[in-house]
Short mmCIF file of C-alpha atoms in Angstrom, two decimals:
data_model
loop_
_atom_site.label_atom_id
_atom_site.label_comp_id
_atom_site.label_asym_id
_atom_site.label_seq_id
_atom_site.Cartn_x
_atom_site.Cartn_y
_atom_site.Cartn_z
CA UNK A 1 11.39 -2.22 -15.17
CA UNK A 2 8.47 -0.07 -15.47
CA UNK A 3 4.93 -0.58 -16.48
CA UNK A 4 3.85 0.93 -20.59
CA UNK A 5 0.51 1.77 -20.63
CA UNK A 6 -0.75 3.39 -24.19
CA UNK A 7 -3.68 3.88 -26.57
CA UNK A 8 -4.18 1.88 -29.68
CA UNK A 9 -5.49 3.59 -32.54
CA UNK A 10 -8.94 2.03 -32.05
CA UNK A 11 -8.85 3.47 -28.86
CA UNK A 12 -8.31 0.31 -26.91
CA UNK A 13 -5.88 0.33 -23.82
CA UNK A 14 -2.73 -1.87 -23.67
CA UNK A 15 -0.63 -2.72 -20.86
CA UNK A 16 2.94 -4.23 -21.19
CA UNK A 17 4.31 -4.82 -17.93
CA UNK A 18 7.92 -5.47 -16.57
CA UNK A 19 8.63 -8.12 -13.72
CA UNK A 20 8.89 -5.32 -10.96
CA UNK A 21 5.93 -3.17 -12.36
CA UNK A 22 2.83 -2.91 -11.16
CA UNK A 23 0.02 -5.58 -11.97
CA UNK A 24 -2.77 -3.85 -13.87
CA UNK A 25 -6.09 -6.09 -13.74
CA UNK A 26 -9.49 -5.89 -12.44
CA UNK A 27 -10.93 -2.44 -10.91
CA UNK A 28 -7.85 -1.03 -11.70
CA UNK A 29 -8.32 -1.84 -15.17
CA UNK A 30 -11.92 -1.05 -15.43
CA UNK A 31 -11.30 2.22 -14.22
CA UNK A 32 -8.61 3.19 -16.90
CA UNK A 33 -11.00 1.84 -19.64
CA UNK A 34 -13.97 3.78 -18.05
CA UNK A 35 -12.12 7.19 -18.03
CA UNK A 36 -10.32 6.87 -21.59
CA UNK A 37 -12.90 5.27 -23.60
CA UNK A 38 -16.33 6.52 -21.83
CA UNK A 39 -17.44 9.97 -21.05
CA UNK A 40 -19.03 8.77 -17.85
CA UNK A 41 -18.72 10.77 -14.32
CA UNK A 42 -17.04 8.29 -12.64
CA UNK A 43 -16.34 8.46 -8.54
CA UNK A 44 -13.13 6.15 -7.53
CA UNK A 45 -12.24 4.93 -4.03
CA UNK A 46 -10.36 2.23 -2.23
CA UNK A 47 -9.09 1.63 1.34
CA UNK A 48 -5.51 3.35 1.71
CA UNK A 49 -2.61 1.54 -0.09
CA UNK A 50 -4.65 0.16 -3.32
CA UNK A 51 -3.50 2.67 -5.91
CA UNK A 52 -5.72 5.64 -6.37
CA UNK A 53 -2.81 8.49 -6.85
CA UNK A 54 -1.34 5.50 -8.86
CA UNK A 55 -3.76 5.38 -10.95
CA UNK A 56 -4.26 8.88 -11.36
CA UNK A 57 -0.67 9.32 -12.40
CA UNK A 58 -0.75 6.72 -15.18
CA UNK A 59 -4.22 7.94 -16.65
CA UNK A 60 -2.46 11.06 -16.98
CA UNK A 61 0.59 9.84 -18.65
CA UNK A 62 -1.47 8.02 -21.82
CA UNK A 63 -4.29 9.77 -22.02
CA UNK A 64 -5.53 11.59 -25.60
CA UNK A 65 -7.76 13.52 -23.56
CA UNK A 66 -7.64 17.04 -22.33
CA UNK A 67 -7.67 16.53 -18.87
CA UNK A 68 -7.34 19.32 -15.67
CA UNK A 69 -6.58 17.68 -12.68
CA UNK A 70 -7.10 19.85 -9.11
CA UNK A 71 -7.01 18.98 -5.68
CA UNK A 72 -8.10 20.86 -2.65
CA UNK A 73 -4.92 21.91 -0.80
CA UNK A 74 -1.45 22.90 -2.48
CA UNK A 75 0.44 19.72 -1.37
CA UNK A 76 -2.13 17.49 -2.73
CA UNK A 77 -2.27 19.43 -5.96
CA UNK A 78 1.78 19.44 -6.34
CA UNK A 79 1.94 15.90 -5.94
CA UNK A 80 -0.64 15.07 -8.50
CA UNK A 81 1.42 17.85 -10.60
CA UNK A 82 -2.10 20.04 -11.04
CA UNK A 83 -3.58 23.08 -9.59
CA UNK A 84 -5.70 23.76 -6.23
CA UNK A 85 -9.59 24.03 -6.78
CA UNK A 86 -9.14 27.99 -6.10
CA UNK A 87 -6.19 28.15 -8.21
CA UNK A 88 -7.92 26.55 -11.55
CA UNK A 89 -10.97 27.94 -11.29
CA UNK A 90 -9.85 31.43 -9.90
CA UNK A 91 -11.91 31.76 -6.81
CA UNK A 92 -10.78 33.85 -3.92
CA UNK A 93 -10.66 32.11 -0.90
CA UNK A 94 -14.03 33.06 0.72
CA UNK A 95 -16.06 31.64 -2.64
CA UNK A 96 -19.57 31.40 -2.81
CA UNK A 97 -22.08 30.26 -5.34
CA UNK A 98 -23.57 33.43 -5.84
CA UNK A 99 -20.27 35.00 -6.45
CA UNK A 100 -19.06 32.51 -9.40
CA UNK A 101 -18.82 34.66 -12.17
CA UNK A 102 -19.11 34.06 -15.99
CA UNK A 103 -15.54 34.95 -17.56
CA UNK A 104 -15.04 37.42 -20.81
CA UNK A 105 -15.32 35.06 -23.81
CA UNK A 106 -11.63 35.55 -24.45
CA UNK A 107 -10.63 33.81 -20.74
CA UNK A 108 -13.36 30.85 -21.14
CA UNK A 109 -11.47 28.75 -23.73
CA UNK A 110 -10.02 26.52 -21.40
CA UNK A 111 -12.87 25.52 -19.87
CA UNK A 112 -14.82 25.19 -22.86
CA UNK A 113 -12.59 23.14 -24.38
CA UNK A 114 -11.84 20.78 -21.34
CA UNK A 115 -12.71 16.37 -21.85
CA UNK A 116 -12.36 15.65 -18.30
CA UNK A 117 -11.91 17.20 -14.67
CA UNK A 118 -10.37 15.22 -12.36
CA UNK A 119 -10.60 16.22 -8.30
CA UNK A 120 -8.41 14.19 -6.24
CA UNK A 121 -8.80 14.00 -2.73
CA UNK A 122 -12.69 14.06 -2.78
CA UNK A 123 -12.94 13.04 0.57
CA UNK A 124 -11.62 16.95 1.68
CA UNK A 125 -13.95 19.07 -0.71
CA UNK A 126 -16.73 20.50 0.58
CA UNK A 127 -20.02 20.48 -0.56
CA UNK A 128 -20.67 24.33 -1.34
CA UNK A 129 -16.98 24.24 -2.82
CA UNK A 130 -18.24 21.34 -5.38
CA UNK A 131 -21.30 23.45 -5.91
CA UNK A 132 -19.13 26.57 -6.89
CA UNK A 133 -17.64 24.45 -9.35
CA UNK A 134 -20.66 23.35 -11.11
CA UNK A 135 -21.41 26.97 -11.39
CA UNK A 136 -18.37 27.84 -12.61
CA UNK A 137 -18.18 25.36 -15.42
CA UNK A 138 -22.20 26.05 -16.09
CA UNK A 139 -21.29 29.36 -17.01
CA UNK A 140 -17.98 28.99 -18.63
CA UNK A 141 -18.12 25.11 -20.22
CA UNK A 142 -19.67 23.93 -23.02
CA UNK A 143 -22.96 23.65 -21.77
CA UNK A 144 -25.65 24.36 -18.85
CA UNK A 145 -25.34 20.44 -17.93
CA UNK A 146 -24.11 19.92 -14.53
CA UNK A 147 -20.32 20.80 -14.68
CA UNK A 148 -20.55 22.41 -17.89
CA UNK A 149 -21.21 19.14 -19.75
CA UNK A 150 -17.59 18.08 -19.28
CA UNK A 151 -16.98 14.60 -17.40
CA UNK A 152 -16.00 14.60 -13.86
CA UNK A 153 -13.93 12.01 -12.02
CA UNK A 154 -13.68 12.14 -8.10
CA UNK A 155 -11.05 10.19 -6.51
CA UNK A 156 -10.35 9.91 -2.62
CA UNK A 157 -10.93 7.61 0.39
CA UNK A 158 -13.89 9.42 2.57
CA UNK A 159 -12.76 7.41 5.53
CA UNK A 160 -9.82 9.58 5.64
CA UNK A 161 -9.50 13.14 6.09
CA UNK A 162 -12.69 15.18 6.21
CA UNK A 163 -13.53 18.62 5.09
CA UNK A 164 -12.62 21.52 6.89
CA UNK A 165 -15.37 23.98 8.42
CA UNK A 166 -14.56 26.41 10.81
CA UNK A 167 -16.91 27.11 13.69
CA UNK A 168 -18.23 30.34 12.37
CA UNK A 169 -19.57 28.43 9.05
CA UNK A 170 -21.62 25.69 10.49
CA UNK A 171 -24.86 27.51 11.12
CA UNK A 172 -24.09 28.13 7.18
CA UNK A 173 -23.77 24.96 6.48
CA UNK A 174 -26.48 23.39 9.05
CA UNK A 175 -28.98 26.23 7.04
CA UNK A 176 -27.84 25.12 3.62
CA UNK A 177 -26.58 21.80 3.28
CA UNK A 178 -27.28 18.06 5.00
CA UNK A 179 -23.54 17.81 5.53
CA UNK A 180 -19.84 19.61 4.76
CA UNK A 181 -19.55 16.48 2.28
CA UNK A 182 -19.27 16.48 -1.25
CA UNK A 183 -22.19 14.12 -1.58
CA UNK A 184 -24.58 16.19 -0.20
CA UNK A 185 -23.66 19.39 -2.51
CA UNK A 186 -26.64 20.26 -4.84
CA UNK A 187 -25.20 19.22 -7.88
CA UNK A 188 -24.24 15.60 -6.70
CA UNK A 189 -27.94 14.33 -6.76
CA UNK A 190 -28.04 15.35 -10.74
CA UNK A 191 -25.03 13.51 -11.24
CA UNK A 192 -25.55 9.77 -13.03
CA UNK A 193 -21.89 8.59 -11.56
CA UNK A 194 -20.21 5.05 -12.16
CA UNK A 195 -18.65 4.02 -8.99
CA UNK A 196 -15.59 1.94 -8.69
CA UNK A 197 -13.78 0.52 -5.57
CA UNK A 198 -10.10 -0.49 -5.98
CA UNK A 199 -9.46 -3.46 -3.89
CA UNK A 200 -5.83 -4.51 -4.71
CA UNK A 201 -3.22 -3.66 -1.60
CA UNK A 202 0.06 -2.67 -2.56
CA UNK A 203 1.13 -1.41 0.82
CA UNK A 204 0.11 -4.28 2.99
CA UNK A 205 0.05 -8.29 1.89
CA UNK A 206 -1.04 -9.64 5.66
CA UNK A 207 -4.65 -10.29 5.33
CA UNK A 208 -5.13 -10.71 8.86
CA UNK A 209 -3.66 -6.83 9.15
CA UNK A 210 -5.55 -5.94 6.20
CA UNK A 211 -8.72 -7.03 8.02
CA UNK A 212 -7.86 -5.33 11.30
CA UNK A 213 -7.66 -2.10 9.30
CA UNK A 214 -10.76 -2.69 7.93
CA UNK A 215 -12.51 -2.91 11.10
CA UNK A 216 -11.14 0.02 12.06
CA UNK A 217 -12.03 1.92 8.94
CA UNK A 218 -15.69 1.40 9.33
CA UNK A 219 -15.72 0.97 12.95
CA UNK A 220 -16.59 -2.40 12.88
CA UNK A 221 -13.91 -3.80 14.78
CA UNK A 222 -14.09 -6.49 17.48
CA UNK A 223 -13.01 -6.84 21.13
CA UNK A 224 -10.82 -9.81 20.05
CA UNK A 225 -9.44 -7.20 17.11
CA UNK A 226 -8.86 -4.46 19.73
CA UNK A 227 -6.87 -6.59 21.91
CA UNK A 228 -4.96 -7.96 19.54
CA UNK A 229 -3.93 -4.41 18.31
CA UNK A 230 -3.10 -3.34 21.64
CA UNK A 231 -0.67 -5.74 22.32
CA UNK A 232 1.50 -3.48 20.22
CA UNK A 233 1.38 -1.13 23.38
CA UNK A 234 4.06 -0.34 25.13
CA UNK A 235 3.86 2.98 27.07
CA UNK A 236 7.28 2.85 28.22
CA UNK A 237 9.26 2.54 24.66
CA UNK A 238 11.05 5.17 23.51
CA UNK A 239 12.83 4.61 20.26
CA UNK A 240 16.65 5.80 19.78
CA UNK A 241 17.36 8.35 17.33
CA UNK A 242 18.82 5.62 14.56
CA UNK A 243 16.11 2.81 15.09
CA UNK A 244 13.88 4.13 12.40
CA UNK A 245 11.05 5.07 14.08
CA UNK A 246 8.11 7.45 12.97
CA UNK A 247 6.27 8.92 15.91
CA UNK A 248 2.85 9.56 14.51
CA UNK A 249 1.14 12.66 16.55
CA UNK A 250 -1.98 14.21 16.45
CA UNK A 251 -0.65 18.02 16.57
CA UNK A 252 2.43 19.93 14.84
CA UNK A 253 3.47 21.54 17.78
CA UNK A 254 4.12 18.01 19.29
CA UNK A 255 6.22 16.53 16.15
CA UNK A 256 8.29 19.75 16.41
CA UNK A 257 9.51 19.44 19.71
CA UNK A 258 10.28 16.24 19.50
CA UNK A 259 12.38 16.64 16.36
CA UNK A 260 14.04 19.42 17.66
CA UNK A 261 15.04 17.37 20.60
CA UNK A 262 16.34 14.67 19.14
CA UNK A 263 18.44 16.85 17.07
CA UNK A 264 19.62 18.78 19.63
CA UNK A 265 21.03 15.35 20.61
CA UNK A 266 23.48 14.91 17.83
CA UNK A 267 26.75 15.73 18.03
CA UNK A 268 28.34 18.23 15.41
CA UNK A 269 27.50 21.06 13.66
CA UNK A 270 23.68 22.03 12.46
CA UNK A 271 23.63 23.00 9.13
CA UNK A 272 20.69 25.46 7.74
CA UNK A 273 19.70 25.54 4.05
CA UNK A 274 16.99 28.32 2.63
CA UNK A 275 14.69 27.44 -0.28
CA UNK A 276 15.19 29.28 -3.32
CA UNK A 277 11.27 30.33 -4.62
CA UNK A 278 10.54 31.93 -8.20
CA UNK A 279 7.46 33.53 -9.43
CA UNK A 280 3.92 32.89 -8.19
CA UNK A 281 4.77 29.80 -5.68
CA UNK A 282 2.04 30.60 -3.04
CA UNK A 283 3.32 29.51 0.41
CA UNK A 284 0.19 27.17 0.84
CA UNK A 285 1.77 24.72 -1.86
CA UNK A 286 5.03 24.19 0.25
CA UNK A 287 6.30 20.86 0.08
CA UNK A 288 9.11 21.35 2.42
CA UNK A 289 10.12 23.85 4.68
CA UNK A 290 11.58 27.29 3.49
CA UNK A 291 14.32 26.61 6.17
CA UNK A 292 15.43 22.97 7.11
CA UNK A 293 17.97 22.37 10.15
CA UNK A 294 20.10 19.34 9.69
CA UNK A 295 22.77 17.34 11.34
CA UNK A 296 24.93 14.31 10.34
CA UNK A 297 22.78 11.09 12.12
CA UNK A 298 19.82 13.07 11.35
CA UNK A 299 16.79 11.06 10.69
CA UNK A 300 14.80 12.47 7.69
CA UNK A 301 11.90 11.55 5.07
CA UNK A 302 12.12 12.22 1.51
CA UNK A 303 9.55 14.20 0.02
CA UNK A 304 9.30 13.80 -3.48
CA UNK A 305 9.85 10.63 -5.73
CA UNK A 306 13.11 10.30 -7.20
CA UNK A 307 13.31 10.54 -11.33
CA UNK A 308 15.96 8.08 -11.08
CA UNK A 309 13.71 5.72 -8.85
CA UNK A 310 15.84 5.41 -5.66
CA UNK A 311 13.59 6.54 -3.24
CA UNK A 312 10.00 7.61 -2.94
CA UNK A 313 7.62 10.03 -1.20
CA UNK A 314 8.04 8.86 2.49
CA UNK A 315 11.06 7.05 2.08
CA UNK A 316 12.99 7.13 5.59
CA UNK A 317 16.51 7.48 5.96
CA UNK A 318 19.61 8.92 7.95
CA UNK A 319 21.87 11.75 6.98
CA UNK A 320 25.66 10.33 6.70
CA UNK A 321 27.66 13.38 4.77
CA UNK A 322 26.57 16.73 4.19
CA UNK A 323 28.59 18.21 1.47
CA UNK A 324 28.17 21.41 -0.63
CA UNK A 325 25.99 20.21 -2.84
CA UNK A 326 24.45 17.58 -1.99
CA UNK A 327 23.61 15.38 0.98
CA UNK A 328 24.39 12.05 1.75
CA UNK A 329 21.49 9.38 2.90
CA UNK A 330 21.55 6.04 3.95
CA UNK A 331 17.66 4.86 3.28
CA UNK A 332 16.25 2.62 5.69
CA UNK A 333 16.25 -0.27 2.56
CA UNK A 334 19.92 -0.22 3.01
CA UNK A 335 21.02 2.15 -0.29
CA UNK A 336 23.23 5.26 0.36
CA UNK A 337 22.26 8.05 -1.77
CA UNK A 338 23.36 11.50 -2.51
CA UNK A 339 20.28 13.55 -2.20
CA UNK A 340 20.31 17.08 -4.41
CA UNK A 341 18.26 19.92 -3.91
CA UNK A 342 15.07 19.71 -6.03
CA UNK A 343 13.17 22.09 -7.82
CA UNK A 344 8.85 21.82 -7.78
CA UNK A 345 7.34 23.30 -10.52
CA UNK A 346 3.72 24.96 -10.28
CA UNK A 347 1.85 24.93 -13.43
CA UNK A 348 -1.15 26.01 -14.93
CA UNK A 349 -3.22 25.21 -17.49
CA UNK A 350 -3.92 27.54 -20.48
CA UNK A 351 -5.66 27.80 -23.79
CA UNK A 352 -3.55 28.62 -26.55
CA UNK A 353 -5.73 30.34 -29.36
CA UNK A 354 -2.53 29.76 -31.87
CA UNK A 355 -1.83 26.18 -31.92
CA UNK A 356 -5.93 25.39 -30.91
CA UNK A 357 -4.69 23.21 -27.97
CA UNK A 358 -4.41 23.11 -23.99
CA UNK A 359 -1.01 23.88 -22.78
CA UNK A 360 0.67 23.93 -19.81
CA UNK A 361 3.32 26.98 -18.32
CA UNK A 362 5.35 27.00 -15.38
CA UNK A 363 4.36 30.17 -13.22
CA UNK A 364 6.61 29.02 -10.20
CA UNK A 365 8.99 26.63 -8.98
CA UNK A 366 10.30 25.88 -5.60
CA UNK A 367 14.06 24.50 -4.99
CA UNK A 368 15.06 22.73 -1.69
CA UNK A 369 16.27 19.76 -0.44
CA UNK A 370 13.41 17.41 -0.81
CA UNK A 371 13.68 16.07 2.92
CA UNK A 372 11.99 16.83 6.48
CA UNK A 373 13.44 15.97 10.06
CA UNK A 374 11.34 12.63 10.64
CA UNK A 375 11.51 11.69 14.11
CA UNK A 376 7.94 12.91 14.51
CA UNK A 377 5.34 14.13 12.35
CA UNK A 378 1.44 14.43 12.24
CA UNK A 379 -0.86 11.77 10.90
CA UNK A 380 -2.42 14.65 8.58
CA UNK A 381 1.17 15.00 7.05
CA UNK A 382 1.43 11.24 7.01
CA UNK A 383 -1.25 10.69 4.35
CA UNK A 384 -0.26 9.27 1.34
CA UNK A 385 2.83 7.84 2.87
CA UNK A 386 4.61 4.38 3.79
CA UNK A 387 6.51 3.42 6.66
CA UNK A 388 8.10 0.28 7.83
CA UNK A 389 7.94 0.96 11.60
CA UNK A 390 5.61 3.73 13.69
CA UNK A 391 5.06 4.82 17.08
CA UNK A 392 1.71 6.27 17.28
CA UNK A 393 1.27 8.71 20.45
CA UNK A 394 -2.28 9.59 20.78
CA UNK A 395 -1.67 10.91 24.77
CA UNK A 396 -2.43 14.49 23.50
CA UNK A 397 -6.30 12.86 22.08
CA UNK A 398 -7.97 11.77 18.98
CA UNK A 399 -9.94 14.71 17.51
CA UNK A 400 -10.91 13.72 13.98
CA UNK A 401 -12.85 11.11 12.11
CA UNK A 402 -10.60 8.43 10.37
CA UNK A 403 -7.13 9.25 12.17
CA UNK A 404 -6.95 6.15 14.10
CA UNK A 405 -7.47 4.09 10.81
CA UNK A 406 -4.69 7.02 8.60
CA UNK A 407 -1.96 6.35 11.28
CA UNK A 408 -1.83 2.86 11.07
CA UNK A 409 -2.77 1.92 7.57
CA UNK A 410 0.76 4.01 6.68
CA UNK A 411 2.59 0.84 8.31
CA UNK A 412 3.47 -2.22 6.03
CA UNK A 413 2.77 -4.38 8.94
CA UNK A 414 1.31 -4.93 12.26
CA UNK A 415 4.84 -5.97 13.64
CA UNK A 416 6.08 -2.19 12.36
CA UNK A 417 3.49 -0.62 15.22
CA UNK A 418 4.08 0.08 19.05
CA UNK A 419 1.43 2.09 20.56
CA UNK A 420 2.50 4.77 23.40
CA UNK A 421 -1.38 4.29 24.36
CA UNK A 422 -3.96 1.74 24.39
CA UNK A 423 -6.65 2.37 21.95
CA UNK A 424 -9.80 2.52 22.90
CA UNK A 425 -13.12 2.09 20.88
CA UNK A 426 -13.88 5.50 21.59
CA UNK A 427 -10.65 6.40 19.92
CA UNK A 428 -11.87 5.12 16.46
CA UNK A 429 -14.19 7.37 15.09
CA UNK A 430 -16.07 7.17 11.98
CA UNK A 431 -18.59 9.62 10.64
CA UNK A 432 -21.45 7.80 9.74
CA UNK A 433 -22.83 9.81 7.30
CA UNK A 434 -20.03 9.01 4.81
CA UNK A 435 -21.18 4.96 6.28
CA UNK A 436 -24.79 5.79 5.12
CA UNK A 437 -23.59 7.54 1.89
CA UNK A 438 -21.39 4.62 0.58
CA UNK A 439 -23.37 1.91 1.39
CA UNK A 440 -26.82 3.29 -0.19
CA UNK A 441 -24.81 4.56 -2.74
CA UNK A 442 -23.60 1.04 -3.35
CA UNK A 443 -27.00 -0.60 -2.94
CA UNK A 444 -28.40 1.85 -5.59
CA UNK A 445 -25.54 1.34 -8.34
CA UNK A 446 -26.44 -2.57 -7.55
CA UNK A 447 -30.25 -2.30 -8.21
CA UNK A 448 -29.04 -0.57 -11.96
CA UNK A 449 -26.92 -3.55 -12.83
CA UNK A 450 -29.43 -6.35 -11.50
CA UNK A 451 -32.86 -5.90 -9.96
CA UNK A 452 -34.13 -7.43 -7.00
CA UNK A 453 -36.47 -9.98 -9.31
CA UNK A 454 -33.66 -11.00 -11.25
CA UNK A 455 -31.18 -11.98 -7.86
CA UNK A 456 -34.77 -13.79 -7.17
CA UNK A 457 -34.79 -15.31 -10.19
CA UNK A 458 -30.82 -16.30 -10.29
CA UNK A 459 -31.36 -17.90 -6.56
CA UNK A 460 -34.19 -20.01 -7.53
CA UNK A 461 -32.50 -21.46 -10.59
CA UNK A 462 -29.64 -22.33 -8.34
CA UNK A 463 -31.82 -23.89 -5.65
CA UNK A 464 -33.64 -25.96 -8.57
CA UNK A 465 -29.98 -27.07 -9.79
CA UNK A 466 -28.32 -27.81 -6.66
CA UNK A 467 -25.80 -25.35 -7.42
CA UNK A 468 -24.39 -22.48 -5.29
CA UNK A 469 -24.34 -18.66 -5.64
CA UNK A 470 -21.28 -16.48 -4.99
CA UNK A 471 -22.21 -13.14 -3.28
CA UNK A 472 -20.55 -9.94 -3.08
CA UNK A 473 -22.68 -9.02 0.16
CA UNK A 474 -22.29 -5.17 1.71
CA UNK A 475 -23.77 -4.74 5.33
CA UNK A 476 -24.94 -1.55 6.64
CA UNK A 477 -21.69 -0.77 7.81
CA UNK A 478 -19.97 -0.84 4.86
CA UNK A 479 -18.57 -4.14 5.53
CA UNK A 480 -17.89 -6.21 2.17
CA UNK A 481 -17.27 -9.66 1.98
CA UNK A 482 -17.36 -12.52 -0.89
CA UNK A 483 -19.25 -15.46 0.00
CA UNK A 484 -20.20 -18.87 -1.89
CA UNK A 485 -23.81 -20.25 -0.47
CA UNK A 486 -25.73 -23.38 -0.88
CA UNK A 487 -28.94 -21.59 -1.31
CA UNK A 488 -32.09 -23.36 0.61
CA UNK A 489 -35.10 -20.35 0.34
CA UNK A 490 -35.40 -17.51 -1.52
CA UNK A 491 -38.67 -15.01 -0.52
CA UNK A 492 -39.75 -13.04 2.60
CA UNK A 493 -37.46 -13.41 6.04
CA UNK A 494 -38.31 -11.72 9.41
CA UNK A 495 -35.24 -10.64 11.98
CA UNK A 496 -36.54 -8.99 15.42
CA UNK A 497 -40.13 -8.52 14.17
CA UNK A 498 -39.22 -6.84 10.75
CA UNK A 499 -40.09 -8.50 7.42
CA UNK A 500 -37.27 -8.20 4.21
CA UNK A 501 -36.83 -9.85 0.82
CA UNK A 502 -33.51 -12.38 1.66
CA UNK A 503 -31.82 -15.94 0.85
CA UNK A 504 -31.40 -18.59 3.49
CA UNK A 505 -28.59 -20.79 3.03
CA UNK A 506 -25.42 -22.91 4.20
CA UNK A 507 -22.30 -20.15 3.96
CA UNK A 508 -18.91 -21.31 3.45
CA UNK A 509 -17.16 -19.01 4.75
CA UNK A 510 -18.60 -18.93 7.97
CA UNK A 511 -19.32 -22.82 7.78
CA UNK A 512 -23.26 -22.10 8.86
CA UNK A 513 -26.81 -21.03 8.13
CA UNK A 514 -26.74 -17.79 7.19
CA UNK A 515 -29.64 -15.33 5.93
CA UNK A 516 -28.42 -12.36 3.48
CA UNK A 517 -31.20 -9.45 2.47
CA UNK A 518 -31.60 -9.32 -1.11
CA UNK A 519 -31.17 -5.59 -1.34
CA UNK A 520 -27.36 -6.05 0.29
CA UNK A 521 -26.47 -8.49 -2.47
CA UNK A 522 -24.10 -6.21 -5.19
CA UNK A 523 -23.48 -9.04 -7.37
CA UNK A 524 -24.45 -12.63 -8.04
CA UNK A 525 -23.27 -15.62 -9.80
CA UNK A 526 -24.21 -19.07 -9.91
CA UNK A 527 -21.03 -21.68 -9.36
CA UNK A 528 -21.04 -25.24 -8.99
#
């Protein structure tokens, strides 16, 4: 079954759902409606597994707007059927803001007619690159407003992969930017931006596991939670070659070594398959290896979404037969499928003067069996994937912010996780610049929606009428919760010698007296 999302003539979004389809409600629906029915700039975020990519693809399938979807890496761009930022804006690899140029009038038509630019995986977009996009669109878009007056939508989870800055570039960033993140670009502070956080989980369903992942995400994990996680540690565990575990490691060479070692253990003939590349298909875009070597019995990961919906990008299975024109794979879910070579097409947008419309054309293609050996993969390559069973091996070290969070959040359940090495608190790395930005940004947006004075008024009204208030509360560490409080007083409170405007009352969630800062209450309403 499917979810049909379409636009009525009056511009309203309509959703018709089948029994096996995605349920579209809440912030998912709000995001779609804001994107289609307004010209507001939007930042859409959400924890792992909350449907950010699904939202993007749904929107592109139903919108009437002229949309360009771009991403910072080739594989990410291919996944959303878009282009890399550098390709779409004709940037050289070493682009700088000063080097951005105005196009001849005949080549700028595409950019002048865009209604929206969607930038996916925004966590990986550097501040200077976003300023380059802004400069380009001011020169070649509709106006000298930010991004040329074109609506921009940023999508991504900032707690996942950060921007890459080489050692030789760090000095430049220290002189020009507060950080390498997109939110410290020059243009970001000039944008009026709506904020939406997707909050429905599709990958995990166990609330305790979700809470654990969230505490790892914002580095608020307790000793008790860490002990619970480390009960999954078994240093002696080595999965068999047909047990369905994916070993997640931090380095490419280690993943390759594990895959080649397991492949060599299998009996029988090895078959190699070379890809067929056409046109301008840059190697940075490759969704699979140019040459793959396989045997019957090999554990593989499928790396495309099957048009017949038998598997998705990230499905794990075992090769049960290799024929002339297909490879037979038994998926971990039990279904046996015949996998044929798949063609990924690289497209580009252009403006057609004859039709006065934006068009797309294929500029390159890559045909290969959509699979890779998958006894082991890097955490980096696992982003966006979903697994039933993982062995997390961090013995070679944790060296990037968010690595532990990305790795563990790939798995559907905590029961599917085995740790090769205990996780220490020092392994859970969070960039506090991200935490500070996300909390301060949400505090500011909440003040726009409801003033401190209005919050005080509502709390006093609840006190006078013997009612409760339901609040969405955001701590400074980006830990968000919904609480129902019976307020007793509102006004100036004090904590460790510091005074603040707050509310004190009985918190139903903790069954205890609690105090809450008014400026950290994102939403509030009176309830019975």
